[in-house]
Amino acid sequence: MKKKGIKSITIALRFIALAVMIMSSSVIVAQDKKNDSSFDLKSRKKEVADSIRIVERGMKMERDSTNKVHVVKRDSLIEIKHGMRIGVDLFTPLLPILGDNDDKAWQVKTDFRLTPKLYAAFDIGYQERTKDFTMQWSTSKGMFFKAGVNYALLRGIFDSDDMMYVGLKLGYSSYDRHVWGDTLRSTQWGNEHIVDINDSPSALWGDLSIGVMVQVARNVYLSMDAAYDMILSSSKPNGIGPMIVPGVGQVYSNTTGFSFSYAVSYRIPLYTKTHRMKIKEHIKENQETIDSKKKKEVFRPAFQSTELIEE
Amino acid sequence: MLLAVGFIALTSCERDDICPEGSMTTPSARLEFYSIENGREETIDASSLKFYGMAAGDTLFSSSPSSNHISLPLDFEHKESVFLVEKIKEVKDPSTGTVIDVINLTDTLTLKYEPVLTFISKACGYCFTYKNITMSCTTGHSITGYEVLIEGEPSYGELLSSRQVVAKIYIDATE
């Protein structure tokens, strides 16, 4: 009876977790849309996030025949607030609830802005995971570390800390492993051997990730990150290669893994530094309005009616 | 989109590897039977021989060669396997050709080794392999002689596959 209660609670928790994830991802989408629709230089300057301040130096605008600005080139000095973001991964601790098992995991993600586009990133975490490998079971538990860089892509980089990024990190974990369950039998000799191995392997891997990070409140960020992990080197005690590595998860064909994180971060502002940047911004205009403007031009009289009267 | 990628990555975690057929298994010791006729070595059908697996003086199982070879399972819980090699010899009356007596001729074959628990793969699990194999055998009864092949090149005492020949056993062809 009690067990049943616990089960229904975990199912409810799963639904809540899913709902939270879907809701927060829609927040990100909404945020993206908001950024898309508004481009107006004057209002933009006011809207600039608290993390940077643009100090204009030179501005060159490319105009077309309608005198409309299409491209703005700026050679600017940008004041950027450098800070350290500390985040907690919400996804990893959620996995055991989603998968209904006794695994445990947490992860803390940090990054630090080096240049306007480049961030140093450091993650630390713990993972305990048990998996059925058909012939045997394996449990891995241990701490893991990841260190590397995140490089911001596309727009949004200068206006705020919102970013889409690619990350390249190096991960390391030295963990405790328990492998058990396989039974070897010899019917002729009438004996059997149950495999039960405890060892402490370690693994070094490269982590190639892609992610988005969006500011949801002052100094509060949400981020999603999907990573492809490649085991670079791994110790093989008892001849057994990496099965589950903390920070990577299950390892396929001894080399590949996929990890995913969904984190909420808080930024601690540290100092402000001025960076010199070249910025080129394209102003997109609705094609329809351009067409209608052109039509108007075509049918505009070559001279005003008043001028005619005067002649 | 990233969520979708994440879920694909997660669900793909549930896929399990499959142990392919023909994967490594615990090897048996293969013995091949030969006789020397007119100074030439020839394979011989030894299915009349009987091998008994012995543990602490008790017979656990018996096995006969299939034509000119036998694969003997080894005891991986101990460091040696002892086999009794039995040949039943019928003593015939030279004049009438009728069987007047049956004699059991036995020799003892001992294999010594170190069992090694070997990891095959995640899906296949484990097997035992053997290293530092040595073989000794009494001769003169069912067996006339033997030559141990596994101790030398290229195995150097390591038994990984049932296809490896552990030893050549010479038996008397004249019946």
Coordinates of C-alpha atoms in Angstrom, one line a residue:
Chain A
M1 CA 0.0 0.0 0.0
K2 CA 2.8 2.4 1.0
K3 CA 4.8 1.4 -2.1
K4 CA 1.8 2.2 -4.3
G5 CA 1.6 5.7 -2.8
I6 CA 5.2 6.3 -3.5
K7 CA 4.8 5.2 -7.0
S8 CA 1.9 7.5 -7.7
I9 CA 3.9 10.4 -6.2
T10 CA 6.8 9.6 -8.5
I11 CA 4.5 9.5 -11.5
A12 CA 3.0 12.9 -10.5
L13 CA 6.5 14.3 -10.0
R14 CA 7.4 13.1 -13.5
F15 CA 4.5 15.0 -15.0
I16 CA 5.3 18.1 -13.0
A17 CA 8.9 17.9 -14.2
L18 CA 7.8 17.5 -17.8
A19 CA 5.5 20.4 -17.5
V20 CA 8.2 22.6 -16.0
M21 CA 10.5 21.8 -18.8
I22 CA 8.0 22.5 -21.5
M23 CA 6.9 25.8 -19.9
S24 CA 10.4 27.0 -19.4
S25 CA 11.4 26.1 -23.0
S26 CA 8.4 28.1 -24.2
V27 CA 9.7 31.0 -22.2
I28 CA 12.9 30.8 -24.1
V29 CA 11.1 30.7 -27.4
A30 CA 9.0 33.7 -26.4
Q31 CA 12.2 35.5 -25.4
D32 CA 13.7 34.8 -28.7
K33 CA 10.7 36.1 -30.6
K34 CA 10.7 39.3 -28.6
N35 CA 14.4 39.9 -29.6
D36 CA 13.6 39.2 -33.2
S37 CA 10.8 41.6 -33.7
S38 CA 12.3 44.8 -32.2
F39 CA 15.0 46.5 -34.1
D40 CA 15.1 50.2 -33.7
L41 CA 18.5 51.8 -33.0
K42 CA 17.2 54.4 -30.5
S43 CA 15.0 52.1 -28.5
R44 CA 17.6 49.4 -28.8
K45 CA 20.2 51.5 -27.0
K46 CA 17.7 52.0 -24.1
E47 CA 17.0 48.3 -24.1
V48 CA 20.6 47.3 -23.8
A49 CA 21.0 44.8 -21.1
D50 CA 22.7 45.8 -17.9
S51 CA 25.7 43.7 -18.7
I52 CA 27.1 46.0 -21.4
R53 CA 27.3 49.6 -22.4
I54 CA 28.0 50.6 -26.0
V55 CA 30.3 53.6 -26.3
E56 CA 29.8 54.7 -29.9
R57 CA 33.0 55.7 -31.8
G58 CA 32.1 55.6 -35.4
M59 CA 29.0 54.6 -37.3
K60 CA 28.6 54.0 -41.0
M61 CA 25.2 53.4 -42.5
E62 CA 24.5 52.0 -45.9
R63 CA 21.4 53.5 -47.4
D64 CA 19.3 52.6 -50.4
S65 CA 17.5 54.9 -52.8
T66 CA 14.6 55.3 -50.4
N67 CA 17.1 56.6 -47.8
K68 CA 16.4 53.6 -45.6
V69 CA 19.2 52.3 -43.5
H70 CA 20.0 48.7 -44.4
V71 CA 23.3 48.0 -42.9
V72 CA 24.8 49.7 -39.8
K73 CA 28.6 49.3 -39.4
R74 CA 29.9 50.3 -36.1
D75 CA 33.4 50.4 -34.8
S76 CA 32.7 50.6 -31.2
L77 CA 34.2 50.4 -27.8
I78 CA 32.0 48.2 -25.8
E79 CA 32.0 48.1 -22.0
I80 CA 31.3 44.6 -20.9
K81 CA 30.6 43.6 -17.4
H82 CA 32.5 40.4 -16.8
G83 CA 30.9 38.1 -14.4
M84 CA 30.9 34.5 -13.3
R85 CA 27.7 32.5 -13.8
I86 CA 27.1 29.7 -11.4
G87 CA 24.4 27.3 -12.4
V88 CA 22.7 24.1 -11.1
D89 CA 21.7 21.4 -13.5
L90 CA 18.0 20.6 -13.1
F91 CA 17.9 17.9 -15.7
T92 CA 20.4 15.4 -14.2
P93 CA 18.8 15.1 -10.8
L94 CA 15.5 14.7 -12.7
L95 CA 16.6 11.7 -14.7
P96 CA 16.1 9.2 -11.9
I97 CA 12.6 10.4 -11.3
L98 CA 11.9 10.2 -15.0
G99 CA 13.4 6.8 -15.3
D100 CA 12.1 5.6 -11.9
N101 CA 15.3 4.3 -10.5
D102 CA 17.8 4.8 -7.7
D103 CA 20.4 6.7 -9.6
K104 CA 21.7 9.9 -8.1
A105 CA 23.3 12.9 -9.8
W106 CA 24.0 16.6 -9.5
Q107 CA 26.0 19.0 -11.6
V108 CA 27.2 22.6 -11.0
K109 CA 28.0 24.6 -14.1
T110 CA 30.1 27.7 -14.1
D111 CA 31.3 30.1 -16.8
F112 CA 33.4 33.2 -16.9
R113 CA 33.4 35.8 -19.7
L114 CA 36.9 36.2 -21.1
T115 CA 36.1 38.2 -24.2
P116 CA 32.8 39.4 -25.6
K117 CA 32.4 36.0 -27.3
L118 CA 34.5 33.6 -25.4
Y119 CA 33.7 32.1 -22.1
A120 CA 35.8 29.9 -19.9
A121 CA 33.6 27.1 -18.6
F122 CA 34.0 24.7 -15.7
D123 CA 31.6 22.0 -14.6
I124 CA 31.7 19.8 -11.6
G125 CA 29.3 17.0 -10.7
Y126 CA 28.6 13.6 -9.2
Q127 CA 26.8 10.7 -10.8
E128 CA 25.7 7.3 -9.6
R129 CA 24.1 5.1 -12.2
T130 CA 23.2 1.5 -12.5
K131 CA 22.3 -0.2 -15.7
D132 CA 21.3 -3.6 -17.0
F133 CA 23.6 -4.7 -19.8
T134 CA 21.6 -7.9 -20.6
M135 CA 24.3 -10.2 -19.4
Q136 CA 25.4 -8.2 -16.4
W137 CA 24.8 -5.2 -14.3
S138 CA 27.1 -2.3 -13.7
T139 CA 27.1 0.6 -11.3
S140 CA 29.4 3.6 -11.6
K141 CA 29.7 6.3 -9.1
G142 CA 32.0 9.2 -8.8
M143 CA 32.8 12.8 -9.2
F144 CA 33.6 14.3 -12.6
F145 CA 35.1 17.6 -13.9
K146 CA 34.8 19.3 -17.2
A147 CA 36.8 22.3 -18.2
G148 CA 37.0 24.2 -21.5
V149 CA 35.5 27.1 -23.4
N150 CA 32.1 28.2 -24.7
Y151 CA 32.1 30.3 -27.9
A152 CA 29.0 32.5 -28.5
L153 CA 27.4 32.3 -31.9
L154 CA 25.0 34.5 -33.9
R155 CA 23.2 37.5 -32.6
G156 CA 22.4 38.7 -29.2
I157 CA 26.0 38.5 -28.2
F158 CA 26.5 42.2 -27.6
D159 CA 23.1 43.3 -26.5
S160 CA 22.9 41.0 -23.5
D161 CA 24.4 37.7 -22.3
D162 CA 21.8 35.7 -24.2
M163 CA 23.7 33.4 -26.4
M164 CA 23.7 30.3 -28.5
Y165 CA 27.1 28.7 -28.1
V166 CA 29.3 25.8 -29.0
G167 CA 31.5 24.4 -26.3
L168 CA 34.7 22.4 -26.3
K169 CA 35.6 20.9 -23.0
L170 CA 37.8 18.2 -21.6
G171 CA 36.3 15.9 -19.0
Y172 CA 37.8 13.7 -16.4
S173 CA 36.4 11.2 -13.9
S174 CA 37.9 8.7 -11.6
Y175 CA 35.1 6.6 -10.3
D176 CA 34.1 3.4 -8.5
R177 CA 32.6 0.6 -10.5
H178 CA 30.8 -2.5 -9.6
V179 CA 30.2 -5.1 -12.3
W180 CA 28.2 -8.2 -11.4
G181 CA 25.5 -10.7 -12.3
D182 CA 27.0 -12.8 -15.1
T183 CA 27.2 -16.5 -14.2
L184 CA 29.7 -18.8 -15.8
R185 CA 28.8 -22.5 -15.5
S186 CA 30.5 -25.8 -16.3
T187 CA 28.0 -28.6 -16.3
Q188 CA 30.6 -31.3 -16.6
W189 CA 32.6 -30.1 -13.7
G190 CA 29.5 -29.0 -11.8
N191 CA 30.8 -25.6 -10.9
E192 CA 29.7 -22.0 -11.4
H193 CA 31.3 -18.7 -11.0
I194 CA 29.3 -15.5 -10.4
V195 CA 31.1 -12.5 -11.7
D196 CA 31.4 -9.8 -9.0
I197 CA 34.1 -7.2 -9.7
N198 CA 34.8 -4.0 -7.9
D199 CA 37.4 -1.6 -9.4
S200 CA 38.2 2.0 -9.9
P201 CA 38.7 3.0 -13.5
S202 CA 39.2 6.5 -14.8
A203 CA 38.3 8.2 -18.1
L204 CA 39.3 11.3 -20.0
W205 CA 37.0 12.5 -22.7
G206 CA 36.3 15.4 -25.1
D207 CA 33.0 17.1 -24.9
L208 CA 31.6 18.9 -27.9
S209 CA 28.4 20.7 -27.0
I210 CA 25.9 23.1 -28.4
G211 CA 23.6 25.1 -26.2
V212 CA 21.5 28.2 -25.6
M213 CA 21.5 30.5 -22.7
V214 CA 18.8 33.1 -22.1
Q215 CA 18.4 35.7 -19.4
V216 CA 15.1 35.4 -17.7
A217 CA 15.5 37.9 -14.9
R218 CA 18.2 40.2 -13.8
N219 CA 21.3 38.0 -13.5
V220 CA 19.3 34.8 -13.8
Y221 CA 19.8 32.6 -16.8
L222 CA 18.3 29.4 -18.2
S223 CA 20.4 27.2 -20.4
M224 CA 20.1 24.0 -22.3
D225 CA 23.1 22.1 -23.4
A226 CA 23.5 18.9 -25.5
A227 CA 26.9 17.3 -25.7
Y228 CA 28.6 14.6 -27.7
D229 CA 31.2 13.0 -25.6
M230 CA 34.2 11.1 -27.0
I231 CA 36.3 9.0 -24.7
L232 CA 40.0 9.9 -25.4
S233 CA 41.6 7.5 -22.9
S234 CA 40.3 5.2 -20.3
S235 CA 41.9 2.8 -17.9
K236 CA 40.8 -0.8 -18.4
P237 CA 41.0 -2.6 -15.0
N238 CA 40.1 -6.3 -15.4
G239 CA 40.1 -5.8 -19.2
I240 CA 36.7 -4.0 -18.9
G241 CA 36.4 -0.8 -20.9
P242 CA 34.2 2.1 -19.9
M243 CA 30.6 1.1 -19.5
I244 CA 29.1 4.0 -17.6
V245 CA 31.2 7.1 -16.9
P246 CA 30.0 9.8 -14.5
G247 CA 29.5 13.0 -16.6
V248 CA 29.0 11.0 -19.8
G249 CA 26.5 8.3 -18.9
Q250 CA 26.4 5.1 -20.8
V251 CA 29.3 4.7 -23.2
Y252 CA 28.6 3.2 -26.6
S253 CA 31.2 1.0 -28.3
N254 CA 33.8 2.1 -25.7
T255 CA 34.0 5.6 -27.2
T256 CA 30.8 7.6 -27.5
G257 CA 28.4 9.1 -25.1
F258 CA 25.7 11.8 -25.1
S259 CA 24.9 14.1 -22.2
F260 CA 22.3 16.7 -21.7
S261 CA 21.9 19.5 -19.2
Y262 CA 19.2 22.0 -18.4
A263 CA 20.5 24.5 -15.9
V264 CA 19.4 27.6 -14.1
S265 CA 22.3 30.0 -13.4
Y266 CA 23.0 33.1 -11.4
R267 CA 25.5 35.7 -12.6
I268 CA 27.8 37.3 -10.1
P269 CA 29.1 40.6 -11.7
L270 CA 32.8 41.0 -11.1
Y271 CA 34.3 43.9 -13.2
T272 CA 33.7 46.0 -16.3
K273 CA 36.2 46.1 -19.2
T274 CA 36.1 48.0 -22.5
H275 CA 36.5 45.9 -25.6
R276 CA 36.9 47.3 -29.1
M277 CA 34.5 45.6 -31.5
K278 CA 33.4 45.8 -35.1
I279 CA 29.7 45.4 -35.4
K280 CA 27.7 45.0 -38.5
E281 CA 24.0 44.8 -38.2
H282 CA 21.5 44.1 -41.0
I283 CA 18.2 45.8 -40.8
K284 CA 15.5 43.6 -42.2
E285 CA 12.5 45.2 -43.6
N286 CA 9.2 43.6 -44.6
Q287 CA 9.3 43.0 -48.3
E288 CA 5.7 44.1 -48.7
T289 CA 6.3 47.6 -47.3
I290 CA 9.3 48.0 -49.6
D291 CA 7.2 47.0 -52.6
S292 CA 4.4 49.4 -51.7
K293 CA 6.9 52.2 -51.2
K294 CA 8.4 51.6 -54.6
K295 CA 4.9 51.7 -56.2
K296 CA 4.3 55.0 -54.5
E297 CA 7.5 56.3 -56.0
V298 CA 6.6 55.2 -59.5
F299 CA 3.3 57.1 -59.5
R300 CA 4.6 60.2 -57.8
P301 CA 4.1 63.2 -60.2
A302 CA 7.4 64.6 -61.6
F303 CA 6.3 68.1 -60.5
Q304 CA 3.8 69.6 -58.1
S305 CA 0.5 70.9 -59.4
T306 CA 1.1 74.2 -57.8
E307 CA 4.3 74.7 -59.9
L308 CA 2.2 74.2 -63.1
I309 CA -0.2 76.9 -62.1
E310 CA 2.6 79.3 -61.6
E311 CA 4.0 78.7 -65.1
Chain B
M1 CA 14.7 21.3 -30.9
L2 CA 17.4 20.8 -28.3
L3 CA 14.8 19.1 -26.1
A4 CA 14.1 16.8 -28.9
V5 CA 17.7 16.0 -29.3
G6 CA 18.0 15.4 -25.6
F7 CA 15.1 13.0 -25.6
I8 CA 16.5 11.1 -28.6
A9 CA 19.8 10.8 -26.8
L10 CA 18.0 9.5 -23.7
T11 CA 15.8 7.0 -25.4
S12 CA 18.8 5.7 -27.4
C13 CA 20.4 4.9 -24.0
E14 CA 17.7 2.2 -23.7
R15 CA 19.0 0.3 -26.7
D16 CA 21.1 -2.6 -25.8
D17 CA 24.0 -4.2 -27.5
I18 CA 23.6 -7.7 -28.8
C19 CA 26.2 -10.4 -28.3
P20 CA 27.1 -11.5 -31.9
E21 CA 27.1 -15.2 -32.7
G22 CA 30.6 -16.6 -32.8
S23 CA 31.8 -14.5 -29.9
M24 CA 34.5 -15.7 -27.6
T25 CA 33.5 -18.5 -25.2
T26 CA 35.4 -20.4 -22.5
P27 CA 37.7 -22.6 -24.5
S28 CA 38.1 -26.4 -24.1
A29 CA 41.4 -28.2 -24.5
R30 CA 41.6 -29.9 -27.9
L31 CA 43.7 -33.0 -28.2
E32 CA 44.4 -34.7 -31.5
F33 CA 45.1 -38.4 -31.9
Y34 CA 47.9 -39.8 -34.1
S35 CA 49.5 -43.2 -34.7
I36 CA 52.9 -43.9 -36.1
E37 CA 52.7 -46.4 -38.9
N38 CA 55.9 -47.3 -40.8
G39 CA 57.6 -44.2 -39.2
R40 CA 54.9 -41.9 -40.6
E41 CA 52.6 -39.9 -38.4
E42 CA 48.9 -40.3 -39.3
T43 CA 45.7 -39.2 -37.7
I44 CA 43.7 -42.0 -36.2
D45 CA 40.1 -42.6 -35.1
A46 CA 40.3 -42.7 -31.3
S47 CA 36.5 -43.0 -30.6
S48 CA 37.2 -46.3 -28.7
L49 CA 39.0 -44.3 -26.0
K50 CA 37.1 -42.9 -23.0
F51 CA 38.0 -39.9 -21.0
Y52 CA 36.9 -39.5 -17.4
G53 CA 36.9 -36.2 -15.7
M54 CA 38.2 -36.8 -12.1
A55 CA 37.8 -34.7 -9.0
A56 CA 39.1 -35.9 -5.7
G57 CA 39.1 -39.5 -6.9
D58 CA 35.5 -39.4 -8.1
T59 CA 34.4 -39.6 -11.7
L60 CA 32.3 -36.6 -12.7
F61 CA 31.7 -37.2 -16.3
S62 CA 32.9 -39.1 -19.3
S63 CA 33.5 -38.2 -22.9
S64 CA 34.7 -39.9 -26.0
P65 CA 36.7 -38.5 -28.9
S66 CA 34.7 -37.8 -32.1
S67 CA 37.0 -39.5 -34.6
N68 CA 40.5 -38.1 -34.4
H69 CA 40.1 -35.3 -31.8
I70 CA 38.5 -34.5 -28.4
S71 CA 37.7 -31.2 -26.7
L72 CA 38.0 -31.5 -23.0
P73 CA 36.3 -29.0 -20.7
L74 CA 38.6 -27.6 -18.0
D75 CA 37.7 -27.0 -14.4
F76 CA 38.0 -23.2 -14.0
E77 CA 37.4 -23.3 -10.3
H78 CA 40.7 -25.2 -9.8
K79 CA 44.1 -25.0 -11.2
E80 CA 44.2 -28.4 -12.6
S81 CA 42.0 -31.0 -14.4
V82 CA 42.7 -34.7 -14.2
F83 CA 41.4 -37.1 -16.8
L84 CA 41.6 -40.9 -16.8
V85 CA 42.1 -42.2 -20.4
E86 CA 40.7 -45.6 -20.7
K87 CA 41.1 -48.1 -23.5
I88 CA 39.2 -51.4 -23.4
K89 CA 41.3 -54.2 -24.9
E90 CA 39.7 -57.4 -25.9
V91 CA 42.0 -60.4 -25.6
K92 CA 41.1 -62.9 -28.3
D93 CA 41.9 -66.5 -28.5
P94 CA 44.5 -66.7 -31.3
S95 CA 43.1 -70.0 -32.7
T96 CA 39.3 -69.4 -32.4
G97 CA 39.2 -65.6 -32.5
T98 CA 36.7 -65.5 -29.7
V99 CA 37.0 -62.9 -26.9
I100 CA 38.4 -64.6 -23.8
D101 CA 39.2 -61.5 -21.7
V102 CA 38.6 -57.8 -21.5
I103 CA 41.3 -55.6 -20.0
N104 CA 40.9 -51.9 -19.0
L105 CA 44.1 -50.0 -19.8
T106 CA 44.2 -46.5 -18.2
D107 CA 46.6 -43.6 -18.2
T108 CA 46.3 -40.4 -16.3
L109 CA 46.4 -37.1 -18.1
T110 CA 46.8 -33.9 -16.0
L111 CA 46.4 -30.4 -17.2
K112 CA 47.7 -27.5 -15.0
Y113 CA 46.9 -23.9 -15.7
E114 CA 45.8 -20.6 -14.3
P115 CA 42.2 -19.7 -15.0
V116 CA 41.8 -16.0 -16.0
L117 CA 38.4 -14.4 -15.9
T118 CA 38.2 -12.6 -19.2
F119 CA 35.8 -9.8 -20.2
I120 CA 34.4 -10.3 -23.7
S121 CA 32.0 -7.4 -24.1
K122 CA 29.1 -5.6 -22.4
A123 CA 26.5 -7.7 -24.1
C124 CA 28.4 -11.0 -24.0
G125 CA 29.7 -10.9 -20.5
Y126 CA 32.7 -13.0 -19.5
C127 CA 34.4 -16.3 -20.1
F128 CA 37.5 -18.0 -18.7
T129 CA 40.7 -18.3 -20.5
Y130 CA 43.8 -20.2 -19.3
K131 CA 47.4 -19.3 -19.1
N132 CA 50.6 -21.1 -18.3
I133 CA 49.1 -24.4 -19.4
T134 CA 51.3 -27.5 -18.9
M135 CA 50.3 -31.0 -19.6
S136 CA 51.7 -34.3 -18.3
C137 CA 50.6 -37.8 -18.9
T138 CA 51.4 -41.3 -18.0
T139 CA 52.1 -43.6 -20.9
G140 CA 52.3 -47.2 -21.7
H141 CA 48.7 -48.3 -21.2
S142 CA 46.2 -46.5 -23.4
I143 CA 48.6 -43.9 -24.6
T144 CA 51.9 -44.6 -26.2
G145 CA 53.2 -41.1 -26.2
Y146 CA 52.3 -37.4 -26.4
E147 CA 53.6 -34.0 -27.6
V148 CA 52.5 -30.8 -25.9
L149 CA 52.0 -28.1 -28.5
I150 CA 50.4 -25.3 -26.4
E151 CA 53.5 -24.6 -24.3
G152 CA 55.6 -23.5 -27.3
E153 CA 55.1 -21.1 -30.2
P154 CA 52.7 -19.4 -30.9
S155 CA 50.5 -19.9 -27.8
Y156 CA 53.2 -19.9 -25.1
G157 CA 50.8 -21.7 -22.7
E158 CA 47.9 -19.4 -23.4
L159 CA 44.5 -21.1 -24.3
L160 CA 42.0 -18.6 -25.7
S161 CA 40.1 -20.6 -28.3
S162 CA 38.8 -24.2 -28.6
R163 CA 40.5 -24.4 -32.0
Q164 CA 44.0 -24.3 -30.4
V165 CA 45.5 -27.8 -30.2
V166 CA 46.8 -28.4 -26.8
A167 CA 48.6 -31.7 -27.5
K168 CA 49.1 -34.5 -29.9
I169 CA 48.3 -37.9 -28.4
Y170 CA 49.9 -41.0 -29.9
I171 CA 48.0 -44.2 -29.5
D172 CA 48.7 -47.7 -30.7
A173 CA 47.0 -48.5 -34.0
T174 CA 47.4 -52.2 -33.9
E175 CA 44.4 -53.7 -32.4

